[in-house]
């Protein structure tokens, strides 16, 4: 495996959990709900997915349970903010704290245990092609799923009637309600999708990225996913770009560091600089590309606004 | 989190009920522990908690232990330590460098409570400090790495460029050079003690840049798993990580706080506790090497001989003369080796490291 292929494969691994969680949150926000609990749903997905795989030995079971765990967390959030019209920001933060604590409890006996990681898919002939064999046909199933989710989300939001309804609910819930759409049902469905995606991202962390369980192992990736949604101005393809840009920068800085011995003195910067670089660069680039072409246009107008059908 | 809550609740109730230091010989000795990470980190805090469990196993009903996990360094720590002191804890271990000032402050208010602060240097009549010489283990793994590496390049995952980590890198390289003078090292800083994903990325980066042995000064087993997957060797950190790299782990530098905690709690039970500064390592078993695995017999023999030599004080990783990266010689302030103070404040790389310390 040459260096470029190795770097690209690492970038894919670093970007996939962000993309998975972010695409779910994008749909949630497009429906007008701000769920800040992505990190909490993700870590619960990681803990429960790992536990299920450990217990059954089946990756499929782990992934399924992880998605269910994410959905269960999202359902709690949905009941609070949709059913009881609670404050979304406060509930989202609470969901993160709950997830971090609860996952620690779920994972109590699993510290120090390991499972076999989910390996790359094995396509007979295509997988052995030079370069593209590994880079295009030799990735793990989650990666293909993440691309499919981005494409599917784009298609759903921009090409289907249901997507139109979801956007309508996010842009003006009063009008959508007046037209006879069940605002809370649409939002709850979006939340379920977001929870499943976050759970899937958690499963990726615990079954592919670093296949073991330790408390707090998602280490803030849910928050990055949240930020990506905003900076990608709620558009699926930009999200894909943003997630990979962030992944590429975070891996790139590690490679630059490893070559530090060969770098000129002025490039020897504090480690903090390198760690901050992916965040700064991603924000700058995404803000720049969103600036010119109507960033506000795709921001859901009702984002974070509570809705109560009897008002 | 559950324990966290119980500890806080206990602290709140205790604050009303019992004054500090009220424990008598007939009563249980209450021992408190403050951890910086979750006990489930399988690293630093996990190992401290294993030490706490050893205390419980040894003294059973004579002690009652409480721990508070994930206590951030700073004002929060002061509050937690004070609550432990107020609720009748007679002996309190604070296990992270950043708890130094809070520990000293609380200790002044509770002269009858004994405090022990890990890795710090400020002491008082009721505050002792303790630390472990992890760099001794790093000298041994440096030697093993030099023997086992085919590419001649070692990958090293650093957390923060603080003296302890820098001294670890130096000790590692001095060990490596003692076997193979032209060994190269690549260091990647992940700027975190604990981010499994990032640690895995760093390991992959180092491997794809030609390192065939991975060493780490971060807390998770992520790098070990990557090494296993990629078919290279690695050294574990803090706890035995063989489960994560059955074919990759050469050995692991294990922190074992149990004997120290058992000893100190024993002294406290007898009322013989006294302040002091303890910085020991392989000799007292506070630093331990996991079984030497995945290596030929002669390498294993060499590692065992070095381990014995360090234990027997016939070998010191930082023996004089020590030459800095820039070619200047370090002033020798110890007896034939650098003084403890020099080691604890090390801010330079030794000769043979092409890297530069960031900031």
XYZ file of C-alpha atoms in Angstrom:
670
model
C 0.000 0.000 0.000
C 1.590 3.280 -1.041
C 1.538 6.383 1.124
C -1.189 8.223 -0.793
C -3.579 5.273 -0.632
C -2.838 4.822 3.050
C -3.543 8.491 3.752
C -6.775 8.460 1.779
C -8.012 5.342 3.551
C -7.335 6.970 6.927
C -9.174 10.086 5.814
C -12.197 7.980 4.906
C -12.178 6.370 8.356
C -11.904 9.707 10.119
C -14.643 11.344 8.034
C -17.284 8.612 7.995
C -18.558 8.906 11.596
C -18.871 12.679 11.179
C -20.747 12.305 7.926
C -23.108 9.657 9.278
C -24.072 11.669 12.335
C -24.246 14.945 10.422
C -26.548 13.688 7.672
C -29.072 12.610 10.288
C -28.876 15.942 12.063
C -29.287 17.723 8.733
C -32.663 16.099 8.177
C -33.682 16.857 11.764
C -32.770 20.514 11.397
C -34.437 20.754 8.011
C -37.653 19.771 9.788
C -37.151 22.710 12.124
C -35.851 20.911 15.203
C -32.470 21.652 16.730
C -31.175 18.540 18.474
C -27.924 19.310 20.279
C -27.848 15.780 21.668
C -25.953 14.214 18.752
C -22.953 13.398 20.947
C -25.197 11.700 23.492
C -27.019 9.623 20.869
C -23.733 8.727 19.236
C -22.037 7.532 22.423
C -25.114 5.485 23.326
C -24.938 3.938 19.866
C -21.286 3.124 20.458
C -21.898 1.566 23.886
C -25.010 -0.414 22.966
C -23.644 -1.468 19.586
C -20.464 -2.707 21.187
C -22.390 -4.497 23.931
C -24.640 -6.248 21.407
C -21.715 -7.341 19.271
C -19.883 -8.574 22.343
C -22.916 -10.559 23.470
C -23.946 -12.051 20.137
C -20.742 -11.976 18.135
C -22.698 -10.484 15.271
C -21.808 -7.140 13.763
C -25.256 -6.847 12.202
C -26.842 -7.172 15.630
C -24.465 -4.535 16.966
C -25.320 -2.101 14.221
C -29.031 -2.736 14.642
C -28.915 -2.229 18.399
C -26.776 0.890 17.994
C -29.365 2.416 15.674
C -32.157 1.461 18.055
C -30.247 3.027 20.956
C -29.814 6.247 18.990
C -33.503 6.190 18.130
C -34.489 5.568 21.746
C -32.458 8.587 22.806
C -34.011 10.651 20.015
C -37.466 9.465 21.123
C -36.859 10.802 24.635
C -35.856 14.096 23.086
C -38.887 14.020 20.786
C -41.307 13.421 23.645
C -39.877 16.361 25.535
C -39.616 18.933 22.763
C -42.513 17.861 20.556
C -44.904 16.431 23.102
C -44.211 18.747 26.003
C -42.907 21.684 23.936
C -39.795 21.935 26.098
C -36.833 24.113 25.223
C -34.840 22.390 22.461
C -31.433 23.744 23.377
C -31.753 22.734 27.019
C -33.147 19.293 26.144
C -30.419 18.697 23.574
C -27.690 19.513 26.063
C -29.390 17.330 28.648
C -29.540 14.501 26.110
C -25.775 14.717 25.601
C -25.108 14.625 29.334
C -27.556 11.760 29.760
C -25.968 9.831 26.912
C -22.448 10.244 28.258
C -23.478 9.091 31.733
C -25.769 6.285 30.656
C -23.252 4.896 28.175
C -20.688 4.731 30.979
C -23.151 2.652 32.959
C -23.978 0.380 30.018
C -20.290 -0.091 29.342
C -19.193 -0.703 32.923
C -18.297 -4.339 32.423
C -16.983 -3.930 28.896
C -13.850 -1.915 29.578
C -10.888 -3.921 28.380
C -12.956 -6.190 26.148
C -12.477 -6.341 22.434
C -14.436 -7.440 19.384
C -13.275 -8.117 15.856
C -13.605 -4.979 13.781
C -15.969 -4.829 10.835
C -13.670 -5.419 7.901
C -13.781 -4.011 4.394
C -16.172 -5.544 1.911
C -14.722 -8.257 -0.261
C -15.671 -7.898 -3.897
C -14.062 -10.742 -5.863
C -12.532 -9.219 -8.965
C -12.912 -5.465 -8.469
C -11.227 -5.542 -5.071
C -7.949 -6.698 -6.551
C -7.654 -3.869 -9.073
C -4.658 -1.621 -8.495
C -5.321 1.587 -6.478
C -9.101 1.754 -7.022
C -9.434 -1.822 -5.757
C -8.702 -0.655 -2.236
C -9.934 2.917 -2.476
C -13.220 2.387 -4.255
C -14.158 -1.249 -3.857
C -12.365 -2.184 -0.656
C -13.953 0.055 1.965
C -16.107 -1.029 4.858
C -19.898 -1.201 4.427
C -20.453 1.897 6.589
C -18.653 4.087 4.086
C -20.902 3.015 1.221
C -23.878 3.465 3.513
C -22.777 7.013 4.322
C -22.541 7.934 0.638
C -25.886 6.312 -0.029
C -27.366 8.287 2.863
C -26.084 11.575 1.493
C -27.396 10.841 -1.989
C -30.669 9.515 -0.607
C -31.114 12.541 1.634
C -30.473 14.899 -1.234
C -32.949 13.025 -3.412
C -35.509 12.852 -0.633
C -35.313 16.543 0.272
C -35.240 17.953 -3.211
C -37.108 15.418 -5.349
C -39.877 13.869 -3.308
C -43.199 15.088 -2.032
C -42.441 13.845 1.472
C -39.203 15.816 1.384
C -41.112 18.895 0.368
C -43.467 18.418 3.298
C -40.520 18.024 5.654
C -38.968 21.244 4.380
C -42.301 23.019 4.613
C -42.614 21.954 8.234
C -39.119 23.295 8.869
C -39.717 26.582 7.096
C -43.169 27.456 8.333
C -44.827 25.035 10.676
C -47.996 27.130 11.018
C -48.661 27.007 7.285
C -47.802 23.343 7.047
C -50.184 22.698 9.924
C -52.913 24.747 8.225
C -52.437 22.660 5.088
C -53.237 19.604 7.145
C -49.754 18.167 7.659
C -49.024 16.653 11.018
C -46.074 18.799 12.040
C -45.210 16.778 15.117
C -45.373 13.474 13.293
C -43.060 14.715 10.549
C -40.631 16.078 13.101
C -40.725 12.917 15.158
C -39.980 10.864 12.053
C -37.056 13.177 11.254
C -35.789 12.791 14.820
C -35.964 9.005 14.515
C -33.895 9.177 11.353
C -31.404 11.476 13.068
C -31.184 9.132 16.054
C -30.613 6.111 13.831
C -27.860 7.938 11.935
C -26.157 9.059 15.153
C -26.402 5.505 16.490
C -24.882 4.234 13.267
C -22.051 6.737 13.630
C -21.535 5.458 17.174
C -21.454 1.889 15.896
C -18.819 2.949 13.399
C -16.657 4.375 16.182
C -16.991 1.288 18.391
C -16.867 -1.395 15.696
C -14.588 -0.015 12.971
C -12.654 3.076 14.016
C -11.472 1.852 17.408
C -13.136 -1.507 18.050
C -13.303 -1.476 21.841
C -15.260 0.337 24.478
C -13.966 3.099 26.736
C -16.025 5.799 28.436
C -16.483 8.938 26.356
C -14.778 7.407 23.336
C -16.594 9.536 20.758
C -14.562 12.441 22.170
C -16.690 15.296 20.852
C -17.320 13.995 17.315
C -21.041 14.600 17.753
C -20.368 18.286 18.269
C -18.262 18.475 15.143
C -21.082 16.829 13.190
C -23.463 19.476 14.527
C -21.182 22.287 13.451
C -20.713 20.743 10.024
C -24.454 20.878 9.389
C -24.524 24.623 9.989
C -21.380 25.358 8.020
C -22.594 23.196 5.138
C -25.664 25.459 5.145
C -28.028 22.479 5.517
C -27.150 20.958 2.141
C -26.259 17.280 1.835
C -23.525 17.535 -0.794
C -21.774 20.345 1.016
C -21.972 18.231 4.120
C -20.140 15.458 2.323
C -17.501 17.957 1.251
C -17.250 19.465 4.735
C -16.919 16.124 6.510
C -14.177 14.988 4.154
C -12.417 18.334 4.354
C -12.379 18.051 8.135
C -11.216 14.439 7.949
C -8.501 15.314 5.449
C -7.245 18.217 7.542
C -7.121 16.200 10.754
C -5.189 13.397 9.074
C -3.072 15.808 7.055
C -1.859 17.604 10.155
C -0.751 14.302 11.673
C 1.239 13.508 8.543
C 2.814 16.947 8.544
C 3.810 16.390 12.146
C 5.343 13.038 11.356
C 7.456 14.781 8.726
C 8.403 17.542 11.135
C 12.017 16.472 11.174
C 12.226 17.379 7.496
C 10.310 20.642 7.737
C 11.911 24.086 7.872
C 11.988 25.733 11.298
C 9.179 28.182 10.700
C 6.777 25.300 10.201
C 7.510 23.873 13.629
C 4.391 25.146 15.302
C 2.861 24.220 18.622
C 0.839 21.008 18.716
C -2.186 23.072 19.668
C -1.956 24.843 16.326
C -2.066 21.578 14.422
C -4.962 20.353 16.509
C -6.932 23.527 15.886
C -6.185 23.596 12.170
C -8.927 21.227 10.941
C -11.589 23.175 12.826
C -10.420 26.551 11.636
C -9.871 25.509 8.038
C -13.212 23.729 7.728
C -15.120 26.668 9.132
C -13.353 29.170 6.890
C -13.813 27.139 3.722
C -17.454 26.295 4.322
C -18.311 29.860 5.291
C -16.650 31.090 2.121
C -18.524 28.732 -0.170
C -21.834 29.443 1.560
C -21.414 33.196 1.612
C -22.024 33.980 -2.003
C -24.995 31.813 -2.740
C -27.649 32.571 -0.197
C -26.706 30.740 2.942
C -29.799 32.009 4.678
C -31.992 30.586 1.953
C -31.527 27.028 3.117
C -31.552 27.712 6.833
C -34.856 26.276 8.092
C -36.800 29.327 9.241
C -38.413 27.492 12.146
C -35.135 25.997 13.416
C -35.411 25.633 17.175
C -38.880 27.186 17.341
C -41.330 25.139 19.400
C -44.636 24.177 17.828
C -47.899 23.385 19.504
C -50.824 22.442 17.229
C -53.504 23.997 19.434
C -51.995 27.460 19.392
C -21.491 8.653 37.322
C -23.435 6.662 39.831
C -20.494 6.588 42.226
C -19.939 10.207 41.521
C -23.422 10.959 42.737
C -23.129 8.761 45.784
C -19.843 10.390 46.686
C -21.285 13.856 46.381
C -24.390 12.915 48.299
C -22.282 11.313 51.002
C -20.109 14.395 51.091
C -23.118 16.649 51.484
C -24.611 14.581 54.299
C -21.245 14.137 55.962
C -20.654 17.846 55.937
C -23.561 18.229 58.350
C -22.964 15.172 60.472
C -19.294 14.578 61.162
C -16.375 16.940 61.472
C -13.138 16.143 59.690
C -10.707 13.900 61.464
C -13.289 12.539 63.856
C -12.467 8.969 62.916
C -11.134 7.008 65.864
C -9.312 3.710 65.954
C -12.527 1.739 66.329
C -14.130 3.450 63.378
C -13.483 2.658 59.776
C -10.791 4.715 58.113
C -12.398 6.663 55.325
C -10.159 7.008 52.308
C -11.024 9.275 49.389
C -9.747 9.201 45.816
C -10.111 11.946 43.227
C -9.697 10.913 39.573
C -9.263 13.124 36.546
C -10.729 10.660 34.037
C -13.528 8.121 34.092
C -12.604 4.860 35.828
C -13.537 3.233 32.546
C -10.689 4.812 30.574
C -8.606 1.605 30.782
C -5.636 3.886 31.388
C -4.523 6.337 34.051
C -7.647 6.597 36.210
C -8.480 2.928 35.683
C -5.110 1.964 37.157
C -5.577 4.251 40.158
C -8.931 2.647 40.774
C -7.349 -0.794 40.604
C -5.112 0.481 43.405
C -8.150 1.543 45.397
C -9.683 -1.890 44.925
C -6.490 -3.471 46.241
C -6.822 -1.366 49.394
C -10.377 -2.620 49.871
C -9.296 -6.209 49.251
C -6.456 -5.930 51.758
C -8.133 -4.124 54.643
C -11.772 -5.061 54.086
C -13.983 -3.732 56.854
C -11.307 -1.564 58.365
C -11.529 0.938 55.540
C -14.240 2.644 53.607
C -13.224 4.091 50.261
C -14.909 6.724 48.162
C -13.927 7.877 44.727
C -15.013 10.786 42.603
C -14.253 10.441 38.895
C -13.994 12.918 36.034
C -13.090 15.826 38.314
C -11.719 18.628 36.198
C -8.510 20.264 37.326
C -9.071 23.647 38.975
C -11.802 25.092 41.203
C -14.021 22.038 40.806
C -11.285 19.906 42.273
C -11.009 22.129 45.341
C -14.715 21.749 46.019
C -14.600 17.967 45.646
C -11.511 17.588 47.822
C -13.004 19.821 50.489
C -16.228 17.824 50.496
C -14.269 14.626 50.981
C -12.346 16.205 53.846
C -15.524 17.517 55.456
C -17.287 14.191 55.250
C -14.774 12.476 57.489
C -12.246 11.157 55.012
C -9.002 10.888 56.909
C -6.745 10.148 53.935
C -7.317 11.624 50.490
C -5.440 10.754 47.308
C -5.608 13.345 44.537
C -4.353 11.702 41.382
C -3.599 14.326 38.773
C -0.939 16.999 38.412
C -3.523 19.778 38.140
C -4.873 19.021 41.629
C -1.707 20.371 43.210
C -2.899 23.840 44.246
C -6.412 22.730 45.291
C -4.895 19.961 47.419
C -2.524 22.355 49.180
C -5.325 24.863 49.777
C -7.730 22.345 51.253
C -4.934 20.788 53.307
C -4.340 24.129 55.023
C -7.953 24.213 56.134
C -7.944 20.599 57.348
C -4.702 20.062 59.284
C -5.982 16.769 60.716
C -6.634 15.185 57.351
C -3.811 13.533 55.413
C -3.450 14.263 51.724
C -1.426 12.577 49.021
C -0.946 14.248 45.666
C 0.268 12.304 42.632
C 2.940 13.699 40.314
C 3.222 17.066 42.060
C 6.047 18.754 43.939
C 4.354 20.880 46.638
C 4.281 19.332 50.073
C 3.118 20.241 53.602
C 3.106 18.508 56.994
C -0.145 16.833 55.962
C 0.491 16.639 52.206
C 2.751 13.991 50.734
C 3.543 13.534 47.057
C 4.100 10.384 45.049
C 5.035 9.635 41.491
C 6.341 6.794 39.377
C 9.454 6.628 37.231
C 7.750 5.642 34.000
C 10.843 6.665 32.058
C 12.637 3.574 33.419
C 10.216 1.381 31.507
C 10.651 3.525 28.422
C 14.383 2.845 28.377
C 13.675 -0.882 28.215
C 11.092 -0.592 25.446
C 13.524 1.618 23.524
C 16.039 -1.209 23.570
C 13.435 -3.742 22.498
C 12.281 -1.435 19.704
C 15.819 -1.076 18.376
C 16.197 -4.853 18.274
C 12.818 -5.526 16.709
C 12.580 -2.727 14.139
C 13.402 -3.568 10.542
C 12.877 -0.089 9.115
C 14.929 1.594 11.844
C 12.132 4.094 12.422
C 9.997 4.221 15.548
C 6.635 5.932 15.685
C 5.820 7.704 18.941
C 2.409 9.114 19.808
C 2.757 12.025 22.216
C 0.037 13.693 24.241
C 1.365 17.093 25.267
C 4.978 18.297 25.044
C 5.388 18.554 28.833
C 8.593 17.504 30.642
C 7.284 14.086 31.641
C 6.489 13.159 28.053
C 9.698 14.673 26.681
C 11.736 12.772 29.279
C 9.901 9.626 28.197
C 10.853 10.160 24.558
C 14.473 10.829 25.540
C 14.679 7.770 27.748
C 13.154 5.674 24.965
C 15.709 6.936 22.447
C 18.644 6.538 24.842
C 17.597 2.920 25.259
C 17.248 2.474 21.508
C 20.615 4.111 20.807
C 22.339 1.867 23.331
C 21.487 -1.001 20.989
C 21.486 0.695 17.629
C 22.974 4.220 17.480
C 21.286 5.229 14.206
C 17.685 4.654 15.300
C 15.211 7.229 14.034
C 12.050 8.401 15.746
C 8.958 10.163 14.422
C 6.762 11.892 16.986
C 3.149 12.905 16.428
C 1.373 14.975 19.058
C -2.353 14.370 19.361
C -2.800 17.130 21.927
C -4.976 15.002 24.149
C -4.444 12.370 26.829
C -7.451 10.535 25.653
C -9.078 10.500 22.215
C -9.116 6.926 20.928
C -10.011 7.928 17.366
C -7.197 10.419 17.115
C -4.715 8.028 18.669
C -5.677 5.425 16.066
C -5.253 7.989 13.283
C -1.838 8.934 14.637
C -0.763 5.290 14.696
C -1.918 4.797 11.106
C -0.083 7.951 10.074
C 3.167 6.797 11.648
C 2.898 3.320 10.154
C 2.246 4.644 6.669
C 5.262 6.910 7.050
C 7.523 3.971 7.631
C 7.454 3.326 11.361
C 7.266 -0.370 12.134
C 7.050 -0.059 15.910
C 4.556 2.140 17.726
C 5.029 3.543 21.182
C 2.569 5.839 22.878
C 2.215 8.280 25.730
C -1.560 8.497 25.490
C -4.089 6.462 27.389
C -6.183 4.253 25.126
C -5.558 0.915 23.431
C -6.452 2.330 20.017
C -2.879 2.422 18.730
C -2.300 -1.147 19.879
C -5.304 -2.311 17.879
C -4.093 -0.506 14.774
C -0.683 -2.126 15.161
C -2.309 -5.548 15.443
C -4.370 -4.894 12.330
C -1.415 -3.591 10.300
C 0.982 -6.271 11.430
C 3.506 -4.085 13.237
C 4.668 -4.128 16.859
C 3.595 -1.790 19.621
C 4.037 -1.066 23.311
C 1.085 -0.656 25.634
C 0.594 2.144 28.103
C -0.672 2.206 31.693
C -2.293 -1.221 31.603
C -1.555 -4.543 29.917
C -3.077 -4.224 26.458
C -2.236 -7.707 25.216
C -5.916 -8.433 24.566
C -5.939 -5.663 21.986
C -2.744 -6.766 20.299
C -2.035 -10.454 20.894
C 0.440 -10.480 18.014
C 1.503 -6.835 18.268
C 2.303 -6.128 21.898
C 5.967 -6.514 22.807
C 5.358 -5.418 26.356
C 3.444 -2.750 28.204
C 4.519 -0.232 30.818
C 2.043 -0.819 33.611
C 1.312 1.688 36.339
C 0.724 -0.243 39.510
C -0.381 2.003 42.323
C -1.729 -0.861 44.433
C 1.354 -1.585 46.585
C 1.805 2.109 47.337
C -1.835 2.661 48.249
C -1.888 -0.471 50.388
C 1.280 0.645 52.194
C 0.115 4.202 52.790
C -3.343 3.189 53.964
C -1.644 0.667 56.250
C 0.454 3.436 57.792
C -2.620 5.593 58.209
C -4.451 2.737 59.957
C -1.588 2.451 62.425
C -1.518 6.199 62.842
C 2.047 6.305 61.533
C 1.393 8.260 58.374
C 3.918 11.011 57.675
C 4.504 13.390 54.824
C 7.189 12.761 52.258
C 7.980 12.514 48.582
C 8.089 9.132 46.955
C 9.322 8.779 43.407
C 10.035 5.164 42.710
C 9.641 2.904 39.757
C 10.625 -0.589 38.722
C 12.446 -1.205 42.023
C 9.290 -0.900 44.120
C 6.980 -2.352 41.511
C 5.098 0.880 40.933
C 6.175 0.622 37.318
C 5.897 -2.872 35.956
C 6.611 -4.462 32.627
C 3.931 -6.692 31.121
C 5.265 -10.099 29.989
C 7.731 -9.770 27.116
C 5.925 -11.304 24.176
C 6.219 -11.644 20.402
C 10.015 -11.392 20.479
C 12.926 -13.798 20.118
C 14.517 -15.250 23.238
C 17.683 -13.118 23.045
C 15.711 -9.860 22.932
C 13.678 -11.023 25.888
C 16.877 -11.859 27.778
C 18.281 -8.423 27.041
C 15.084 -6.722 28.231
C 15.075 -8.751 31.432
C 18.736 -7.960 32.057
C 18.096 -4.229 31.578
C 15.071 -4.394 33.839
C 17.184 -6.083 36.522
C 19.965 -3.522 36.088
C 17.581 -0.597 36.516
C 15.991 -2.252 39.527
C 19.429 -2.882 40.996
C 20.441 0.758 40.387
C 23.415 -0.291 38.287
C 21.866 1.360 35.260
C 20.263 4.786 35.101
C 18.544 5.795 31.849
C 19.803 9.363 32.189
C 23.396 8.586 33.035
C 26.019 11.245 32.417
C 27.343 12.465 30.109
C 24.114 13.314 28.347
C 24.299 15.213 25.080
C 21.504 17.475 23.896
C 20.160 17.485 20.361
C 22.268 20.566 19.551
C 25.455 18.837 20.667
C 25.902 20.558 24.036
C 26.418 18.452 27.122
C 23.953 18.608 29.989
C 25.378 19.618 33.360
C 25.384 16.603 35.645
C 23.640 17.433 38.907
C 23.057 13.924 40.251
C 25.456 11.170 41.242
C 26.605 9.978 37.846
C 23.209 10.727 36.353
C 20.829 13.656 36.011
C 19.177 14.798 39.213
C 15.498 14.123 39.808
C 14.799 17.797 39.402
C 16.501 17.847 36.001
C 14.458 14.860 34.874
C 11.224 16.379 36.141
C 11.799 19.604 34.218
C 13.318 18.209 31.016
C 12.638 20.438 28.034
C 15.170 19.309 25.437
C 15.647 16.328 23.149
C 18.772 14.236 23.323
C 21.188 13.838 20.438
C 19.970 11.606 17.654
C 16.372 12.850 17.642
C 15.712 14.798 14.448
C 12.419 16.078 15.764
C 11.822 19.473 17.263
C 9.800 20.003 20.416
C 6.795 22.086 19.409
C 6.670 25.306 21.483
